[in-house]
Short mmCIF file of C-alpha atoms in Angstrom, two decimals:
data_model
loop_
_atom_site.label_atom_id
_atom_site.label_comp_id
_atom_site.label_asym_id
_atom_site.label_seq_id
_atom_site.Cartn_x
_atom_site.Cartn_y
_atom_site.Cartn_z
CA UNK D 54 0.00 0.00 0.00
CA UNK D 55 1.60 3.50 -0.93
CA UNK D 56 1.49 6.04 1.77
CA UNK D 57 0.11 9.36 0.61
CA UNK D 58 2.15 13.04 2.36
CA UNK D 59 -0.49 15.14 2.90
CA UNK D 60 -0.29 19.01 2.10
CA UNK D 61 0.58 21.52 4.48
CA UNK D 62 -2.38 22.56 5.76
CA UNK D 63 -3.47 26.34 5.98
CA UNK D 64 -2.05 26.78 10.07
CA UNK D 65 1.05 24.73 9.34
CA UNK D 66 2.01 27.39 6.70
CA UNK D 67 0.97 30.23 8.88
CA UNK D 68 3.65 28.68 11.39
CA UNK D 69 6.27 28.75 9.29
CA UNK D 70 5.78 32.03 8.17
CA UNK D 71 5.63 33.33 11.82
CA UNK D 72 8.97 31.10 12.55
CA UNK D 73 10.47 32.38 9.18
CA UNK D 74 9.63 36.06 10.18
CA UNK D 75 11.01 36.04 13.48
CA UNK D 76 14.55 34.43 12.22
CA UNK D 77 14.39 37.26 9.64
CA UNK D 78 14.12 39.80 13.30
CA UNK D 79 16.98 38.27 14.85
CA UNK D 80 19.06 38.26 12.30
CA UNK D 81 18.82 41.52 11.22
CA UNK D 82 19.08 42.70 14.88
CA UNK D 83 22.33 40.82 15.03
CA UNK D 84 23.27 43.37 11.72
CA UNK D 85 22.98 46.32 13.22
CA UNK D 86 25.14 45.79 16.38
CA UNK D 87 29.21 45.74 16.77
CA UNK D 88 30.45 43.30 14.48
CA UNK D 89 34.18 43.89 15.17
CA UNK D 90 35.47 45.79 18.58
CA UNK D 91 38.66 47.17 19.80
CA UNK D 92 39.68 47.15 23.69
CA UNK D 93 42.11 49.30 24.89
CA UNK D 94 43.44 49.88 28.65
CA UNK D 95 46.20 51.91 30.41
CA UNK D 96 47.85 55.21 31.39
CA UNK D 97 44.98 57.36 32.74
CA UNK D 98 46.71 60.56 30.46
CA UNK D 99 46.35 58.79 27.57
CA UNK D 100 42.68 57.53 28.28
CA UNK D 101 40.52 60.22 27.48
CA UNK D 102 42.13 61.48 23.97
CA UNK D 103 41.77 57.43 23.15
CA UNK D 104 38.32 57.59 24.05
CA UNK D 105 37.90 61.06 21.75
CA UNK D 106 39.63 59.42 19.38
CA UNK D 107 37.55 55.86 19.54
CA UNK D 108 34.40 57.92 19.41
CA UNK D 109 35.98 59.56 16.06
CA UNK D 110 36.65 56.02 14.94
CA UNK D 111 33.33 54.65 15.71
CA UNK D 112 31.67 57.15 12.97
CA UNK D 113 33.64 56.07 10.55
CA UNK D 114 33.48 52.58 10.51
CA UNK D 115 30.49 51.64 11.34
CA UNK D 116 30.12 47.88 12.98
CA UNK D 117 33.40 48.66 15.21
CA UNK D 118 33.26 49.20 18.74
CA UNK D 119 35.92 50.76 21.07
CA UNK D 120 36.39 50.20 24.42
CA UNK D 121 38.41 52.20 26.78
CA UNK D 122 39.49 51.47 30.38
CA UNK D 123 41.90 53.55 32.80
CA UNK D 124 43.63 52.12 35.18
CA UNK D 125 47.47 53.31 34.94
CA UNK D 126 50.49 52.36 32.50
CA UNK D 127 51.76 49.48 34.77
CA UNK D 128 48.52 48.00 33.36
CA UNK D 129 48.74 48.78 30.33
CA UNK D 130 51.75 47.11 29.38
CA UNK D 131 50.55 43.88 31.45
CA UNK D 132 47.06 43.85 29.88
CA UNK D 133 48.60 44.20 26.16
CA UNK D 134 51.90 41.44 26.42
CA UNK D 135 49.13 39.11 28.04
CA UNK D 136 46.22 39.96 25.47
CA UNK D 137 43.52 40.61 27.76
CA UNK D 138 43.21 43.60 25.53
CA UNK D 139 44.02 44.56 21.88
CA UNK D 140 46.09 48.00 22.80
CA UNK D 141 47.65 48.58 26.17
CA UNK D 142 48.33 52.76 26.66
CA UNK D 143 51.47 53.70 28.49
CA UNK D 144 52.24 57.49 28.81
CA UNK D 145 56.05 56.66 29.05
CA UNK D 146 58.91 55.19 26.96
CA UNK D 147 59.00 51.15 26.90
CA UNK D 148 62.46 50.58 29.18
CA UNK D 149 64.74 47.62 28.47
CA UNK D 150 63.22 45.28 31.44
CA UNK D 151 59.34 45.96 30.09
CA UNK D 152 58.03 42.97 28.37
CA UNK D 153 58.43 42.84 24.34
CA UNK D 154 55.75 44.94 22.50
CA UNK D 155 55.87 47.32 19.63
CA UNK D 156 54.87 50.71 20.88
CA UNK D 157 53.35 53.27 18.44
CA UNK D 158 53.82 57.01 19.71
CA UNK D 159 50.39 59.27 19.21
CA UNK D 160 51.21 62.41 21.39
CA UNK D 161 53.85 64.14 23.66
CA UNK D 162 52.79 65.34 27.44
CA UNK D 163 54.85 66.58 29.90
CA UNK D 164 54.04 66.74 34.25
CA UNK D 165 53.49 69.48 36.07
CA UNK D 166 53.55 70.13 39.56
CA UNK D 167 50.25 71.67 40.43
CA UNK D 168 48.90 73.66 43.76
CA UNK D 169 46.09 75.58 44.57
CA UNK D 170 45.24 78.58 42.74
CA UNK D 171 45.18 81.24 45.92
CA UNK D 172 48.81 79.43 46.85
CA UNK D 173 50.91 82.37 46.34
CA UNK D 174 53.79 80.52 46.32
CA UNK D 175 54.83 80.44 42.43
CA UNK D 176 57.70 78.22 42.13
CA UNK D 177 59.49 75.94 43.91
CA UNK D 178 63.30 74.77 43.45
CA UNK D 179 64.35 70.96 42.73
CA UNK D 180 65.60 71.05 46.70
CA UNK D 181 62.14 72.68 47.80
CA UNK D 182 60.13 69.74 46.21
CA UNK D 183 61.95 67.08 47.49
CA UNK D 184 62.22 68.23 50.80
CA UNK D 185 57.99 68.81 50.64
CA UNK D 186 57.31 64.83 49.38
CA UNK D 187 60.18 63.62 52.16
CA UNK D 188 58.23 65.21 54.70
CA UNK D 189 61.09 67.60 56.01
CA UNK D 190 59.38 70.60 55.12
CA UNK D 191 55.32 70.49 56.44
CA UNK D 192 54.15 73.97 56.04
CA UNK D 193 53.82 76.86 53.55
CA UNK D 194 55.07 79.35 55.38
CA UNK D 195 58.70 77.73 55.55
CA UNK D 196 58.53 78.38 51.73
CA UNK D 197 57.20 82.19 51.93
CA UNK D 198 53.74 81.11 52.12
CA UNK D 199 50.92 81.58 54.49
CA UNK D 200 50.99 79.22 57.90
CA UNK D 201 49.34 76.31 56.39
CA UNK D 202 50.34 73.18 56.31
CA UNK D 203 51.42 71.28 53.32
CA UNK D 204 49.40 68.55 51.73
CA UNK D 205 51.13 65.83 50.41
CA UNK D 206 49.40 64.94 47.08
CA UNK D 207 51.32 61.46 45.65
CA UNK D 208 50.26 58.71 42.78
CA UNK D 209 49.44 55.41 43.62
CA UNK D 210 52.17 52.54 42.10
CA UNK D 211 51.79 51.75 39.15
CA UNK D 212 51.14 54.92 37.28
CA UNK D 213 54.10 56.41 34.96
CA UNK D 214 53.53 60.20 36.18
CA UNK D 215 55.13 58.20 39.72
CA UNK D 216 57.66 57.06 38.26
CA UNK D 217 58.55 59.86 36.46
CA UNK D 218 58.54 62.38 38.76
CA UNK D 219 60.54 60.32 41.21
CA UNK D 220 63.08 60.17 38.84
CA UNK D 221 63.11 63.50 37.90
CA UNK D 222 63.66 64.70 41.16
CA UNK D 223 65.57 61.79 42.56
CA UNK D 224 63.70 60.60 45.04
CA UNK D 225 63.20 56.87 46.46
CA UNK D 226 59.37 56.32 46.82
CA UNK D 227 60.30 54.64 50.50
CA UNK D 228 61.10 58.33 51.29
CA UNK D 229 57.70 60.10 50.36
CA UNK D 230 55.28 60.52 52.78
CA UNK D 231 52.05 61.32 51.21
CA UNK D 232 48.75 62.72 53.12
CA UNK D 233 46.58 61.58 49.97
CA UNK D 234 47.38 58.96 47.30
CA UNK D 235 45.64 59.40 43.81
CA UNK D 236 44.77 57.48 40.98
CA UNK D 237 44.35 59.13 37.47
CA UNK D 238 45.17 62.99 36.94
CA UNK D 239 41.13 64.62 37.27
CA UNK D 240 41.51 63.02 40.79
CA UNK D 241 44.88 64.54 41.13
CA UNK D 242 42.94 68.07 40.10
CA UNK D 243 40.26 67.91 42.30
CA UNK D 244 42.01 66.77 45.09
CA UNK D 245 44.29 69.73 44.77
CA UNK D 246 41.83 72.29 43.67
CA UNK D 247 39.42 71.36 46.85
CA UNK D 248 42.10 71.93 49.21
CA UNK D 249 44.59 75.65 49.85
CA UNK D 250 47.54 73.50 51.51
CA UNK D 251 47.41 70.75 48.77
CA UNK D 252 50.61 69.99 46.38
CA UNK D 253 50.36 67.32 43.58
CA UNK D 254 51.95 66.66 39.84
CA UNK D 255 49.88 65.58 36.84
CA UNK D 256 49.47 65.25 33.19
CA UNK D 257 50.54 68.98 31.75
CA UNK D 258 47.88 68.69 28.89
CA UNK D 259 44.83 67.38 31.72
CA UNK D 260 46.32 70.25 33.79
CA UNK D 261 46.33 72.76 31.23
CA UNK D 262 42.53 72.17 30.25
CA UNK D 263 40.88 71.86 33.57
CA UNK D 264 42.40 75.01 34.41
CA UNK D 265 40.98 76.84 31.26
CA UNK D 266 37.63 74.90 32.38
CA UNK D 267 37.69 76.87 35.59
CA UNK D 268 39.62 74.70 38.18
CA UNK D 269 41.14 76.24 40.81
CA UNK D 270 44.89 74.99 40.34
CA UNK D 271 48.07 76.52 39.66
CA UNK D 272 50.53 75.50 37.23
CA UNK D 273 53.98 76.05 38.78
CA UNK D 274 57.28 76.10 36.54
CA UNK D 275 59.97 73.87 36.67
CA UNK D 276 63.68 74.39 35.99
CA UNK D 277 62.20 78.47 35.45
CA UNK D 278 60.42 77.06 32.62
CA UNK D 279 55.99 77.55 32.48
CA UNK D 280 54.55 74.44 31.61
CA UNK D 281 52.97 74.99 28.58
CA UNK D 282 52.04 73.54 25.52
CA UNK D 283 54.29 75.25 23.42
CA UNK D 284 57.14 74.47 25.72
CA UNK D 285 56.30 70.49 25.35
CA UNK D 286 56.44 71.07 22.18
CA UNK D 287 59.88 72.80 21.53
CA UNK D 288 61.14 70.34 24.12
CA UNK D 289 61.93 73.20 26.44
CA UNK D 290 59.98 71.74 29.33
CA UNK D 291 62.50 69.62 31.17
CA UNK D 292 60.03 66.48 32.34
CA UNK D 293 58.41 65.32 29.46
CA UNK D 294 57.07 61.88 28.02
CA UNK D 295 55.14 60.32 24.85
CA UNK D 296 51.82 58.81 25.04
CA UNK D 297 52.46 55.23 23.36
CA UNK D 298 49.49 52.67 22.54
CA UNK D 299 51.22 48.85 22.84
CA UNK D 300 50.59 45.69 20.62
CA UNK D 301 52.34 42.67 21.38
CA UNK D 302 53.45 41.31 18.01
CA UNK D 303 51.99 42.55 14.46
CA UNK D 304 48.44 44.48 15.06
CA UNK D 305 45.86 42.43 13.64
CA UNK D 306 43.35 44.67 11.36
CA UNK D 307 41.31 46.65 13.25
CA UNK D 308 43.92 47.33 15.75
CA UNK D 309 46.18 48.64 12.62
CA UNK D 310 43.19 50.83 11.12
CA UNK D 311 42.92 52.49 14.92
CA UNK D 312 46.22 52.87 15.71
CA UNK D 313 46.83 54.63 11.99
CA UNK D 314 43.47 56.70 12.65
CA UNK D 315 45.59 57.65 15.75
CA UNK D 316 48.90 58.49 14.42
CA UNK D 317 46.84 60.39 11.17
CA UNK D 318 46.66 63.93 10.63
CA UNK D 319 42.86 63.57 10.99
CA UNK D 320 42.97 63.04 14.54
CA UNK D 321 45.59 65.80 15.12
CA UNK D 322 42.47 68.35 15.94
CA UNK D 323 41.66 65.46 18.88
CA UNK D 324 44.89 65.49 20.10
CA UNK D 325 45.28 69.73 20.28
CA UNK D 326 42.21 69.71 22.00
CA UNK D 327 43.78 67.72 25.21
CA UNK D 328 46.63 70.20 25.41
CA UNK D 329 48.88 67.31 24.07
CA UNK D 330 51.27 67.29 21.05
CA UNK D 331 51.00 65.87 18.12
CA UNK D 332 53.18 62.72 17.39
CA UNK D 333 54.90 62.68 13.71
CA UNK D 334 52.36 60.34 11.60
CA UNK D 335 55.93 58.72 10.66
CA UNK D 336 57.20 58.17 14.15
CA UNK D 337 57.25 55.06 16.34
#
């Protein structure tokens, strides 16, 4: 006996068409999100140009996401040579006992010691500054200054401004004795700016904006130089640094295309508006 299929009967058809419609839904929602994404983390300097400069990226390639996370250079560096990110952002040179990655220069920065605005102490000497984060010298007034007493304003490890200024002004981070420790350079600012006796360093180009925007901080020379823009940029300013995005071997594609975008002349008008200075497209 021959068995007969019967036809698809009027409700089976209306079920597939339902089923049909609603793969045709999730497909097309799965379209319009990120198809590709980029993760960066790192130097809090270099953090909020990347995320200016993501944002920038974003509209032009559409389907690409980029992610940006703080967090200091130290981490940078450790996040990129073990991958848990596709860029690691270090605002300092790679030494000889970091771990191997290629490092791709996008700005120059320098770090500025910063104190509160009605602080009418203008400048301090190498000798002043040191004695001030070893604790020998605990009030303003020793320095020409009203009698308040100093507040010690340090970064936590793991941040390259630390290092960097310790260098700079040879000192042994066993010696300093902090009153606050700080994480990325806005903290730095508003620690400083909320507080008369405060004393801190930070980012030159963060430093330079918030005080346009109205924070109450004070810029102080170093070496008799003003920490400026244009003196970062004639490499006048004696404590300087680049601002390096990190790829451990050859950058895959959309890591290239960002880190190009980056080094372009396009994003130049991204990096002059965070007080930095622009890298040479050619340099690494």
């Amino acid at each position: 006996m021959t068995e007969r299929t019967s036809a698809p009967t009027g409700n089976s058809r209306f079920h597939w068409m339902i089923i049909a419609a609603v793969l045709a839904l999730i497909l097309t929602g799965c379209s319009d999100g990120p198809s590709q994404s980029v993760s960066l983390s790192g130097s809090s300097t270099v953090a909020p140009l990347a995320q200016a400069l993501g944002s920038a990226f974003e509209a032009r390639h559409q389907g690409i996401e980029v992610d940006v996370q703080a967090g200091g250079s130290s981490r940078g560096i450790n996040d990129a040579v073990t991958e848990l990110v596709d860029i690691g952002m270090a605002s300092r040179a790679l030494r000889p006992d970091d771990p191997p990655l290629n490092s791709y220069t996008i700005a120059h920065d320098g770090i500025t010691l910063i104190t509160h605005r009605d602080n009418p102490v203008t400048s301090l000497s190498t000798e002043a500054v040191q004695r001030i984060y070893r604790g020998e010298t605990t009030n303003w007034q020793e320095l020409g200054g009203p009698d308040r007493p100093i507040v010690v304003v340090h970064k936590a490890e793991g941040r390259s401004t630390l290092e960097l200024f310790l260098e700079h002004f040879k000192l042994n981070n066993r010696q300093v004795e902090p009153d606050v420790v700080i994480g990325g350079n806005h903290q730095g600012i508003k620690t400083v700016a909320g507080n008369r006796g405060a004393i801190g360093y930070v980012s030159i180009g963060t430093a330079q904006y918030e005080a346009d925007q109205g924070a109450a901080i004070r810029l102080l020379p170093m070496g008799g130089i003003t920490p400026t823009f244009e003196n970062v940029a004639e490499g006048r300013f004696p404590l300087t640094r680049p601002l390096n995005l990190l790829v451990k071997g050859t950058p895959q594609e959309w890591e290239k295309a960002f880190i190009d975008f980056a080094r372009s002349a396009e994003a130049r008008d991204h990096v002059l508006s965070h007080f930095f200075v622009p890298a040479n497209p050619a340099r690494r």
